[in-house]
PDB file of C-alpha atoms and ligand atoms in Angstrom:
ATOM      1  CA  MET A  25       0.055  -0.099  -0.014  1.00 66.00           C
ATOM      2  CA  ALA A  26       1.141   3.497  -0.926  1.00 80.00           C
ATOM      3  CA  LEU A  27       2.268   5.823   1.895  1.00 79.00           C
ATOM      4  CA  SER A  28       0.579   9.050   1.465  1.00 80.00           C
ATOM      5  CA  GLY A  29       0.994  12.482   3.216  1.00 78.00           C
ATOM      6  CA  VAL A  30       0.952  16.126   3.012  1.00 77.00           C
ATOM      7  CA  GLN A  31       4.000  18.329   2.906  1.00 75.00           C
ATOM      8  CA  LYS A  32       3.059  21.854   4.066  1.00 71.00           C
ATOM      9  CA  ASP A  33       3.067  24.067   0.856  1.00 80.00           C
ATOM     10  CA  ARG A  34       4.321  21.330  -1.298  1.00 90.00           C
ATOM     11  CA  GLY A  35       1.308  19.193  -1.915  1.00 95.00           C
ATOM     12  CA  ASP A  36       0.310  15.486  -1.606  1.00 96.00           C
ATOM     13  CA  LEU A  37       2.966  12.816  -1.462  1.00 97.00           C
ATOM     14  CA  ARG A  38       2.183   9.457  -2.577  1.00 97.00           C
ATOM     15  CA  ILE A  39       5.070   7.065  -1.871  1.00 97.00           C
ATOM     16  CA  HIS A  40       4.913   3.657  -3.407  1.00 97.00           C
ATOM     17  CA  GLU A  41       6.376   0.088  -2.580  1.00 96.00           C
ATOM     18  CA  SER A  42       6.615  -1.123  -5.937  1.00 97.00           C
ATOM     19  CA  MET A  43       6.765   0.140  -9.499  1.00 98.00           C
ATOM     20  CA  ASP A  44       3.527  -1.687 -10.323  1.00 98.00           C
ATOM     21  CA  GLU A  45       1.639  -0.071  -7.354  1.00 98.00           C
ATOM     22  CA  LEU A  46       3.117   3.522  -8.661  1.00 98.00           C
ATOM     23  CA  LYS A  47       1.817   2.847 -12.185  1.00 98.00           C
ATOM     24  CA  THR A  48      -1.594   1.501 -10.921  1.00 98.00           C
ATOM     25  CA  ASP A  49      -2.062   4.794  -8.715  1.00 98.00           C
ATOM     26  CA  LEU A  50      -0.971   7.095 -11.476  1.00 98.00           C
ATOM     27  CA  ALA A  51      -3.552   5.336 -13.915  1.00 98.00           C
ATOM     28  CA  ASP A  52      -6.365   5.618 -11.445  1.00 98.00           C
ATOM     29  CA  TYR A  53      -5.618   9.209 -10.846  1.00 98.00           C
ATOM     30  CA  ILE A  54      -5.395  10.368 -14.243  1.00 98.00           C
ATOM     31  CA  ALA A  55      -8.544   8.163 -15.233  1.00 98.00           C
ATOM     32  CA  GLU A  56     -10.430  10.029 -12.261  1.00 98.00           C
ATOM     33  CA  LEU A  57      -9.281  13.650 -13.312  1.00 98.00           C
ATOM     34  CA  SER A  58     -10.402  12.682 -16.951  1.00 98.00           C
ATOM     35  CA  ASP A  59     -13.868  11.643 -15.585  1.00 98.00           C
ATOM     36  CA  VAL A  60     -14.257  14.729 -13.513  1.00 98.00           C
ATOM     37  CA  SER A  61     -13.214  17.225 -16.341  1.00 98.00           C
ATOM     38  CA  VAL A  62     -15.414  15.501 -18.931  1.00 98.00           C
ATOM     39  CA  LYS A  63     -18.245  15.659 -16.726  1.00 98.00           C
ATOM     40  CA  GLU A  64     -17.772  19.403 -15.658  1.00 98.00           C
ATOM     41  CA  ARG A  65     -16.466  20.684 -18.854  1.00 98.00           C
ATOM     42  CA  GLY A  66     -16.843  18.086 -21.715  1.00 98.00           C
ATOM     43  CA  PHE A  67     -13.172  18.206 -22.485  1.00 98.00           C
ATOM     44  CA  PHE A  68      -9.843  16.859 -20.668  1.00 98.00           C
ATOM     45  CA  ALA A  69      -7.067  19.126 -21.598  1.00 98.00           C
ATOM     46  CA  ILE A  70      -3.802  17.268 -20.285  1.00 99.00           C
ATOM     47  CA  ALA A  71      -0.208  18.061 -20.949  1.00 99.00           C
ATOM     48  CA  LEU A  72       2.615  15.455 -20.929  1.00 98.00           C
ATOM     49  CA  SER A  73       6.380  15.578 -20.517  1.00 98.00           C
ATOM     50  CA  GLY A  74       8.794  13.425 -21.873  1.00 98.00           C
ATOM     51  CA  GLY A  75      11.416  10.876 -20.361  1.00 98.00           C
ATOM     52  CA  SER A  76      10.534   8.061 -17.746  1.00 98.00           C
ATOM     53  CA  LEU A  77       6.951   9.555 -17.395  1.00 98.00           C
ATOM     54  CA  ILE A  78       5.489   8.072 -20.505  1.00 98.00           C
ATOM     55  CA  GLY A  79       6.531   4.363 -19.409  1.00 98.00           C
ATOM     56  CA  LEU A  80       5.088   5.038 -15.924  1.00 98.00           C
ATOM     57  CA  MET A  81       1.560   5.930 -17.546  1.00 98.00           C
ATOM     58  CA  GLY A  82       1.549   2.530 -19.617  1.00 98.00           C
ATOM     59  CA  LYS A  83      -1.327   1.131 -17.623  1.00 98.00           C
ATOM     60  CA  LEU A  84      -3.638   3.496 -19.176  1.00 98.00           C
ATOM     61  CA  CYS A  85      -3.229   1.275 -22.132  1.00 98.00           C
ATOM     62  CA  GLU A  86      -4.515  -1.854 -20.529  1.00 98.00           C
ATOM     63  CA  VAL A  87      -7.954  -2.973 -19.122  1.00 98.00           C
ATOM     64  CA  PRO A  88      -9.955  -1.340 -17.701  1.00 98.00           C
ATOM     65  CA  TYR A  89      -8.659   2.066 -18.490  1.00 98.00           C
ATOM     66  CA  ASN A  90      -8.233   1.618 -22.164  1.00 97.00           C
ATOM     67  CA  LYS A  91     -12.035   0.708 -22.256  1.00 97.00           C
ATOM     68  CA  THR A  92     -13.474   2.963 -19.279  1.00 98.00           C
ATOM     69  CA  VAL A  93     -11.656   6.368 -20.082  1.00 98.00           C
ATOM     70  CA  ASP A  94     -13.516   8.706 -22.576  1.00 98.00           C
ATOM     71  CA  TRP A  95     -10.727   9.022 -24.893  1.00 98.00           C
ATOM     72  CA  SER A  96     -12.697  10.908 -27.451  1.00 98.00           C
ATOM     73  CA  LYS A  97     -12.492  13.767 -24.942  1.00 98.00           C
ATOM     74  CA  TRP A  98      -8.744  14.180 -24.442  1.00 98.00           C
ATOM     75  CA  TYR A  99      -6.810  17.070 -25.954  1.00 98.00           C
ATOM     76  CA  ILE A 100      -2.989  16.427 -25.540  1.00 98.00           C
ATOM     77  CA  PHE A 101      -0.341  18.682 -25.294  1.00 98.00           C
ATOM     78  CA  TRP A 102       3.267  18.905 -24.282  1.00 99.00           C
ATOM     79  CA  ALA A 103       4.578  21.000 -21.242  1.00 99.00           C
ATOM     80  CA  ASP A 104       7.738  20.587 -23.036  1.00 98.00           C
ATOM     81  CA  GLU A 105       9.194  19.239 -26.361  1.00 98.00           C
ATOM     82  CA  ARG A 106      12.629  19.052 -27.939  1.00 98.00           C
ATOM     83  CA  VAL A 107      12.741  20.900 -31.295  1.00 98.00           C
ATOM     84  CA  VAL A 108      13.736  17.787 -33.338  1.00 98.00           C
ATOM     85  CA  ALA A 109      11.613  16.138 -36.203  1.00 98.00           C
ATOM     86  CA  ARG A 110       8.438  14.286 -34.866  1.00 98.00           C
ATOM     87  CA  ASN A 111       9.958  11.078 -35.862  1.00 98.00           C
ATOM     88  CA  HIS A 112      13.265  11.631 -34.116  1.00 98.00           C
ATOM     89  CA  ALA A 113      14.361   9.463 -30.937  1.00 98.00           C
ATOM     90  CA  ASP A 114      14.566  12.580 -28.854  1.00 98.00           C
ATOM     91  CA  SER A 115      11.196  13.636 -29.730  1.00 98.00           C
ATOM     92  CA  ASN A 116       8.626  13.765 -26.794  1.00 98.00           C
ATOM     93  CA  TYR A 117       5.982  13.331 -29.087  1.00 98.00           C
ATOM     94  CA  LYS A 118       7.345  10.283 -30.599  1.00 98.00           C
ATOM     95  CA  LEU A 119       7.755   8.916 -27.253  1.00 98.00           C
ATOM     96  CA  ALA A 120       4.142   9.351 -26.227  1.00 98.00           C
ATOM     97  CA  LYS A 121       2.629   8.202 -29.532  1.00 98.00           C
ATOM     98  CA  ASP A 122       4.728   4.937 -29.463  1.00 98.00           C
ATOM     99  CA  GLY A 123       4.216   4.265 -25.773  1.00 98.00           C
ATOM    100  CA  LEU A 124       0.676   5.503 -25.251  1.00 98.00           C
ATOM    101  CA  LEU A 125      -1.144   7.630 -27.924  1.00 98.00           C
ATOM    102  CA  SER A 126      -1.007   4.810 -30.652  1.00 98.00           C
ATOM    103  CA  LYS A 127      -2.545   2.403 -28.215  1.00 98.00           C
ATOM    104  CA  VAL A 128      -5.792   4.086 -27.206  1.00 98.00           C
ATOM    105  CA  PRO A 129      -8.500   5.641 -29.310  1.00 98.00           C
ATOM    106  CA  ILE A 130      -7.465   9.233 -29.171  1.00 98.00           C
ATOM    107  CA  VAL A 131      -8.751  11.575 -31.777  1.00 98.00           C
ATOM    108  CA  PRO A 132      -5.660  12.541 -33.874  1.00 98.00           C
ATOM    109  CA  SER A 133      -6.749  16.094 -34.422  1.00 98.00           C
ATOM    110  CA  HIS A 134      -6.839  16.490 -30.719  1.00 98.00           C
ATOM    111  CA  VAL A 135      -3.151  15.696 -30.362  1.00 98.00           C
ATOM    112  CA  HIS A 136      -1.252  19.133 -30.339  1.00 98.00           C
ATOM    113  CA  SER A 137       2.412  18.525 -31.030  1.00 98.00           C
ATOM    114  CA  ILE A 138       4.830  21.373 -32.002  1.00 98.00           C
ATOM    115  CA  ASN A 139       5.470  22.397 -35.523  1.00 98.00           C
ATOM    116  CA  ASP A 140       8.789  20.453 -36.062  1.00 97.00           C
ATOM    117  CA  SER A 141       9.868  22.306 -39.097  1.00 98.00           C
ATOM    118  CA  VAL A 142      10.621  25.882 -37.755  1.00 98.00           C
ATOM    119  CA  SER A 143      12.951  27.291 -35.476  1.00 98.00           C
ATOM    120  CA  ALA A 144      12.597  26.930 -31.680  1.00 98.00           C
ATOM    121  CA  GLU A 145      11.477  30.595 -31.285  1.00 98.00           C
ATOM    122  CA  GLU A 146       8.981  30.082 -34.006  1.00 98.00           C
ATOM    123  CA  ALA A 147       7.875  26.644 -32.583  1.00 98.00           C
ATOM    124  CA  ALA A 148       7.144  28.262 -29.299  1.00 98.00           C
ATOM    125  CA  ASP A 149       5.075  31.220 -30.929  1.00 98.00           C
ATOM    126  CA  ASN A 150       3.116  28.549 -33.060  1.00 98.00           C
ATOM    127  CA  TYR A 151       2.502  26.507 -29.974  1.00 98.00           C
ATOM    128  CA  GLU A 152       1.356  29.432 -27.884  1.00 98.00           C
ATOM    129  CA  PHE A 153      -1.041  30.507 -30.708  1.00 98.00           C
ATOM    130  CA  VAL A 154      -2.489  27.241 -31.029  1.00 98.00           C
ATOM    131  CA  ILE A 155      -3.208  27.279 -27.246  1.00 98.00           C
ATOM    132  CA  ARG A 156      -4.639  30.690 -27.520  1.00 98.00           C
ATOM    133  CA  GLN A 157      -7.170  29.246 -30.000  1.00 98.00           C
ATOM    134  CA  LEU A 158      -8.324  26.368 -27.716  1.00 98.00           C
ATOM    135  CA  VAL A 159      -8.706  28.833 -24.860  1.00 98.00           C
ATOM    136  CA  LYS A 160     -11.082  30.763 -27.109  1.00 97.00           C
ATOM    137  CA  THR A 161     -13.005  27.698 -27.757  1.00 97.00           C
ATOM    138  CA  HIS A 162     -12.952  26.638 -24.063  1.00 98.00           C
ATOM    139  CA  VAL A 163     -11.250  23.437 -24.952  1.00 98.00           C
ATOM    140  CA  VAL A 164      -8.648  24.698 -22.363  1.00 98.00           C
ATOM    141  CA  SER A 165      -9.982  26.746 -19.341  1.00 98.00           C
ATOM    142  CA  VAL A 166      -8.510  29.976 -18.419  1.00 98.00           C
ATOM    143  CA  SER A 167      -7.284  30.965 -14.980  1.00 97.00           C
ATOM    144  CA  GLU A 168      -9.630  33.159 -13.039  1.00 93.00           C
ATOM    145  CA  ILE A 169      -6.584  35.044 -11.801  1.00 92.00           C
ATOM    146  CA  ASN A 170      -4.414  35.866 -14.583  1.00 94.00           C
ATOM    147  CA  ASP A 171      -4.919  35.133 -18.439  1.00 93.00           C
ATOM    148  CA  CYS A 172      -2.928  31.902 -18.372  1.00 98.00           C
ATOM    149  CA  PRO A 173      -4.481  28.551 -19.627  1.00 98.00           C
ATOM    150  CA  LYS A 174      -5.600  26.333 -16.910  1.00 98.00           C
ATOM    151  CA  PHE A 175      -4.823  22.794 -17.921  1.00 98.00           C
ATOM    152  CA  ASP A 176      -6.960  20.308 -16.437  1.00 98.00           C
ATOM    153  CA  LEU A 177      -3.551  18.253 -15.547  1.00 99.00           C
ATOM    154  CA  ILE A 178      -0.113  18.946 -16.334  1.00 99.00           C
ATOM    155  CA  LEU A 179       2.250  15.943 -15.743  1.00 99.00           C
ATOM    156  CA  LEU A 180       5.914  16.510 -14.857  1.00 99.00           C
ATOM    157  CA  GLY A 181       8.992  14.531 -14.541  1.00 98.00           C
ATOM    158  CA  LEU A 182      12.107  15.521 -12.631  1.00 98.00           C
ATOM    159  CA  GLY A 183      15.649  15.716 -13.622  1.00 98.00           C
ATOM    160  CA  ALA A 184      18.288  14.842 -11.223  1.00 98.00           C
ATOM    161  CA  ASP A 185      19.371  18.441 -11.731  1.00 97.00           C
ATOM    162  CA  GLY A 186      16.146  19.703 -10.560  1.00 97.00           C
ATOM    163  CA  HIS A 187      14.590  20.639 -13.936  1.00 98.00           C
ATOM    164  CA  ILE A 188      10.781  20.202 -14.813  1.00 98.00           C
ATOM    165  CA  ALA A 189       9.575  20.286 -18.357  1.00 98.00           C
ATOM    166  CA  SER A 190      12.650  22.284 -20.043  1.00 98.00           C
ATOM    167  CA  LEU A 191      13.086  24.578 -17.181  1.00 98.00           C
ATOM    168  CA  PHE A 192      16.778  24.141 -15.810  1.00 98.00           C
ATOM    169  CA  PRO A 193      18.396  25.305 -12.811  1.00 96.00           C
ATOM    170  CA  ASN A 194      19.491  29.117 -13.373  1.00 95.00           C
ATOM    171  CA  HIS A 195      18.237  29.449 -16.625  1.00 97.00           C
ATOM    172  CA  PRO A 196      16.669  32.766 -17.716  1.00 98.00           C
ATOM    173  CA  ALA A 197      13.683  30.899 -18.975  1.00 98.00           C
ATOM    174  CA  LEU A 198      12.495  30.447 -15.275  1.00 98.00           C
ATOM    175  CA  ASP A 199      11.869  34.171 -15.137  1.00 98.00           C
ATOM    176  CA  GLU A 200       9.513  34.115 -18.001  1.00 98.00           C
ATOM    177  CA  ARG A 201       6.234  35.738 -16.749  1.00 97.00           C
ATOM    178  CA  GLU A 202       4.709  37.063 -20.126  1.00 97.00           C
ATOM    179  CA  GLU A 203       4.726  34.189 -22.440  1.00 98.00           C
ATOM    180  CA  TRP A 204       2.942  30.929 -22.200  1.00 98.00           C
ATOM    181  CA  VAL A 205       5.332  29.169 -24.109  1.00 98.00           C
ATOM    182  CA  THR A 206       9.085  30.028 -24.278  1.00 98.00           C
ATOM    183  CA  PHE A 207      12.234  28.427 -26.079  1.00 98.00           C
ATOM    184  CA  ILE A 208      15.809  27.568 -25.079  1.00 98.00           C
ATOM    185  CA  THR A 209      18.690  26.999 -27.271  1.00 98.00           C
ATOM    186  CA  ASP A 210      21.131  26.045 -24.682  1.00 98.00           C
ATOM    187  CA  SER A 211      19.531  23.004 -22.679  1.00 98.00           C
ATOM    188  CA  PRO A 212      22.218  21.558 -20.663  1.00 98.00           C
ATOM    189  CA  LYS A 213      20.662  18.097 -21.349  1.00 98.00           C
ATOM    190  CA  PRO A 214      20.746  17.225 -25.062  1.00 98.00           C
ATOM    191  CA  PRO A 215      19.212  18.011 -27.450  1.00 98.00           C
ATOM    192  CA  PRO A 216      19.984  21.796 -26.841  1.00 98.00           C
ATOM    193  CA  GLU A 217      16.915  23.305 -28.458  1.00 98.00           C
ATOM    194  CA  ARG A 218      13.572  22.967 -26.703  1.00 98.00           C
ATOM    195  CA  ILE A 219      10.197  24.663 -26.135  1.00 98.00           C
ATOM    196  CA  THR A 220       8.732  24.609 -22.675  1.00 99.00           C
ATOM    197  CA  PHE A 221       5.532  25.853 -20.818  1.00 98.00           C
ATOM    198  CA  THR A 222       6.603  28.750 -18.460  1.00 98.00           C
ATOM    199  CA  LEU A 223       5.941  28.754 -14.854  1.00 98.00           C
ATOM    200  CA  PRO A 224       2.767  30.945 -15.055  1.00 98.00           C
ATOM    201  CA  VAL A 225       1.372  28.220 -17.138  1.00 98.00           C
ATOM    202  CA  ILE A 226       2.420  25.185 -14.977  1.00 98.00           C
ATOM    203  CA  ASN A 227       1.029  27.046 -11.819  1.00 98.00           C
ATOM    204  CA  SER A 228      -2.153  27.917 -13.274  1.00 98.00           C
ATOM    205  CA  ALA A 229      -3.076  24.153 -13.873  1.00 98.00           C
ATOM    206  CA  SER A 230      -6.016  22.810 -12.021  1.00 98.00           C
ATOM    207  CA  ASN A 231      -3.949  19.751 -11.380  1.00 98.00           C
ATOM    208  CA  VAL A 232       0.006  19.254 -11.457  1.00 98.00           C
ATOM    209  CA  ALA A 233       1.466  16.004 -10.781  1.00 98.00           C
ATOM    210  CA  VAL A 234       5.188  15.425 -10.508  1.00 98.00           C
ATOM    211  CA  VAL A 235       6.386  11.675 -11.151  1.00 98.00           C
ATOM    212  CA  VAL A 236       9.547  10.736  -9.899  1.00 98.00           C
ATOM    213  CA  THR A 237      11.245   7.495  -9.492  1.00 98.00           C
ATOM    214  CA  GLY A 238      14.781   6.164  -8.727  1.00 98.00           C
ATOM    215  CA  GLU A 239      17.535   6.972  -6.222  1.00 98.00           C
ATOM    216  CA  GLY A 240      19.322   9.160  -8.698  1.00 98.00           C
ATOM    217  CA  LYS A 241      16.407  11.705  -8.128  1.00 98.00           C
ATOM    218  CA  ALA A 242      16.544  11.490  -4.389  1.00 97.00           C
ATOM    219  CA  ASP A 243      18.748  14.965  -3.943  1.00 95.00           C
ATOM    220  CA  ALA A 244      16.729  16.828  -6.267  1.00 96.00           C
ATOM    221  CA  LEU A 245      13.528  15.725  -4.891  1.00 97.00           C
ATOM    222  CA  HIS A 246      14.617  16.550  -1.226  1.00 95.00           C
ATOM    223  CA  LEU A 247      15.262  20.111  -2.343  1.00 94.00           C
ATOM    224  CA  ALA A 248      12.217  20.359  -4.353  1.00 96.00           C
ATOM    225  CA  ILE A 249       9.881  19.451  -1.296  1.00 95.00           C
ATOM    226  CA  GLU A 250      11.964  20.042   1.784  1.00 91.00           C
ATOM    227  CA  GLU A 251      14.863  22.612   1.640  1.00 76.00           C
ATOM    228  CA  VAL A 252      16.394  25.213  -0.449  1.00 68.00           C
ATOM    229  CA  GLY A 253      19.824  25.077  -1.880  1.00 60.00           C
ATOM    230  CA  PRO A 254      23.005  25.886  -0.012  1.00 67.00           C
ATOM    231  CA  ASP A 255      22.910  29.369  -1.291  1.00 72.00           C
ATOM    232  CA  GLY A 256      19.214  29.970  -0.746  1.00 72.00           C
ATOM    233  CA  SER A 257      18.354  29.402  -4.415  1.00 79.00           C
ATOM    234  CA  LEU A 258      15.534  27.227  -5.504  1.00 89.00           C
ATOM    235  CA  ILE A 259      15.655  24.455  -8.115  1.00 95.00           C
ATOM    236  CA  PRO A 260      12.913  24.729 -10.802  1.00 97.00           C
ATOM    237  CA  ALA A 261      11.034  21.958  -9.294  1.00 97.00           C
ATOM    238  CA  ARG A 262      10.769  23.844  -6.051  1.00 96.00           C
ATOM    239  CA  MET A 263       9.089  26.727  -8.088  1.00 96.00           C
ATOM    240  CA  VAL A 264       6.118  24.622  -8.993  1.00 97.00           C
ATOM    241  CA  GLN A 265       3.397  25.808  -6.669  1.00 97.00           C
ATOM    242  CA  PRO A 266      -0.080  25.841  -8.329  1.00 97.00           C
ATOM    243  CA  THR A 267      -1.861  28.878  -7.433  1.00 96.00           C
ATOM    244  CA  MET A 268      -5.169  27.572  -7.133  1.00 96.00           C
ATOM    245  CA  GLY A 269      -4.835  24.002  -8.200  1.00 98.00           C
ATOM    246  CA  LYS A 270      -3.496  20.741  -6.463  1.00 98.00           C
ATOM    247  CA  LEU A 271      -0.174  19.434  -6.410  1.00 98.00           C
ATOM    248  CA  VAL A 272       0.734  15.612  -6.247  1.00 98.00           C
ATOM    249  CA  TRP A 273       3.947  13.854  -6.057  1.00 98.00           C
ATOM    250  CA  PHE A 274       4.105  10.174  -7.285  1.00 98.00           C
ATOM    251  CA  LEU A 275       7.302   8.705  -5.942  1.00 98.00           C
ATOM    252  CA  ASP A 276       8.826   5.455  -5.495  1.00 98.00           C
ATOM    253  CA  LYS A 277      10.693   4.578  -2.172  1.00 97.00           C
ATOM    254  CA  GLN A 278      14.090   5.188  -3.840  1.00 97.00           C
ATOM    255  CA  ALA A 279      13.204   8.595  -4.845  1.00 98.00           C
ATOM    256  CA  ALA A 280      11.694   9.242  -1.604  1.00 97.00           C
ATOM    257  CA  SER A 281      14.553   7.944   0.498  1.00 96.00           C
ATOM    258  CA  LYS A 282      16.184  11.444   1.424  1.00 95.00           C
ATOM    259  CA  LEU A 283      12.885  12.929   2.397  1.00 94.00           C
ATOM    260  CA  LYS A 284      13.108  13.644   6.189  1.00 85.00           C
ATOM    261  CA  ASN A 285      10.237  15.604   7.441  1.00 67.00           C
ATOM    262  CA  SER A 286       7.349  14.508   5.635  1.00 59.00           C
ATOM    263  CA  ASP A 287       4.066  13.466   7.475  1.00 59.00           C
ATOM    264  CA  LEU A 288       3.234  10.149   6.007  1.00 63.00           C
ATOM    265  CA  ASN A 289       0.366   7.691   6.608  1.00 58.00           C
ATOM    266  CA  SER A 290      -0.233   4.273   5.218  1.00 57.00           C
TER     267      SER A 290
HETATM  268  O1  LIG B  13      14.488  16.291 -21.087  1.00 82.14           O
HETATM  269  C1  LIG B  13      13.612  15.733 -20.435  1.00 82.14           C
HETATM  270  O2  LIG B  13      13.834  15.492 -18.937  1.00 82.14           O
HETATM  271  C2  LIG B  13      12.632  15.296 -17.954  1.00 82.14           C
HETATM  272  C3  LIG B  13      13.007  14.278 -17.061  1.00 82.14           C
HETATM  273  O3  LIG B  13      13.229  12.910 -17.715  1.00 82.14           O
HETATM  274  P1  LIG B  13      13.266  11.669 -17.098  1.00 82.14           P
HETATM  275  O4  LIG B  13      13.609  10.656 -18.074  1.00 82.14           O
HETATM  276  O5  LIG B  13      14.605  11.960 -16.055  1.00 82.14           O
HETATM  277  O6  LIG B  13      12.001  11.410 -16.216  1.00 82.14           O
HETATM  278  C4  LIG B  13      11.426  15.262 -18.693  1.00 82.14           C
HETATM  279  O7  LIG B  13      10.322  15.518 -17.651  1.00 82.14           O
HETATM  280  C5  LIG B  13      11.142  16.179 -19.885  1.00 82.14           C
HETATM  281  O8  LIG B  13       9.981  16.323 -20.285  1.00 82.14           O
HETATM  282  C6  LIG B  13      12.295  15.951 -20.813  1.00 82.14           C
HETATM  283  O9  LIG B  13      12.225  16.881 -21.970  1.00 82.14           O
END
C-alpha cells in the first residue's frame, strides 16, 4: 500500500512500494481527473512531459482504463518538447505516440504537437498561438486570476538536476512571466533546442502531478520538497506551486529516500 502524506505548501506525497503500485495509482489518478473534467467541462486538456513519465503511464493502455476512459474527450499537449523532427528518437511526441497515444482511441486532431519544421523560437510562438485558439473555444480553461490557460492536468518529470519540463536551474527561462510557451537553445541536457511551458502556465493548472522514480532523483526531490539550496536558491521543481490547483507527487521509495520531514500515513 502507498504511503501518503501532505508536506506543508508542497502538496500531496504518494510513496509507492513497487513500480507496479505506482503505475496503477497514477493510472487511477489520471482516469479519475479525466472523468471529472469530462463531466464538468466536456473536455480533458492534459499536458505531458517526456522521459520516464510515459512508461510510468503505461497502465492506461490496459484494461480497464483503455475501455473506461473517455478518450474521445482528451486533448493532448506537451509541457515541453525537444525541437527535433517528430519521428526523431529524442522527440517527446514520438515517445508518447509509441508508448501511449497509438494504443488508445485518441482523436488524432486532438493531439497538439509542436511544428517541427521551424526554429525553436517560431515553434514556441506557434504553440502558444494554438493554445490561445483552444482557450477561446473553451477546450482549455482559463485561469480566474491571470489570463493563463488552466490545463486540467499537467504531468511533469523531475531531472536529477531539479529541472521540470525544459526549465533548467539558473536558466533565464525561469523568469519568463509574459509568454505561455518559451524556447531555449542551450539546454544543458541534449538536445539543446527545446520549447517549454513557463512557470505561470504550470502554476495555473487545475492539477499538477510530478512523477519521480529512482535513487538518482532523491537529492533533487529533497530540494524540491523540503529544503532550499545551500545558497538559498530554488531548483525549478521547487518553483512548481499551483496558485489555485492541486499538486501531487508520485514517488517510489528510492526517490523518496532522502525526505526527512514528511508526515506520512499508510
Ligand atoms: O529532458 C527531459 O527530462 C525530463 C526528465 O526526464 P526523466 O527521463 O529523467 O524522467 C522530462 O520530464 C522532460 O519532459 C524531458 O524533456
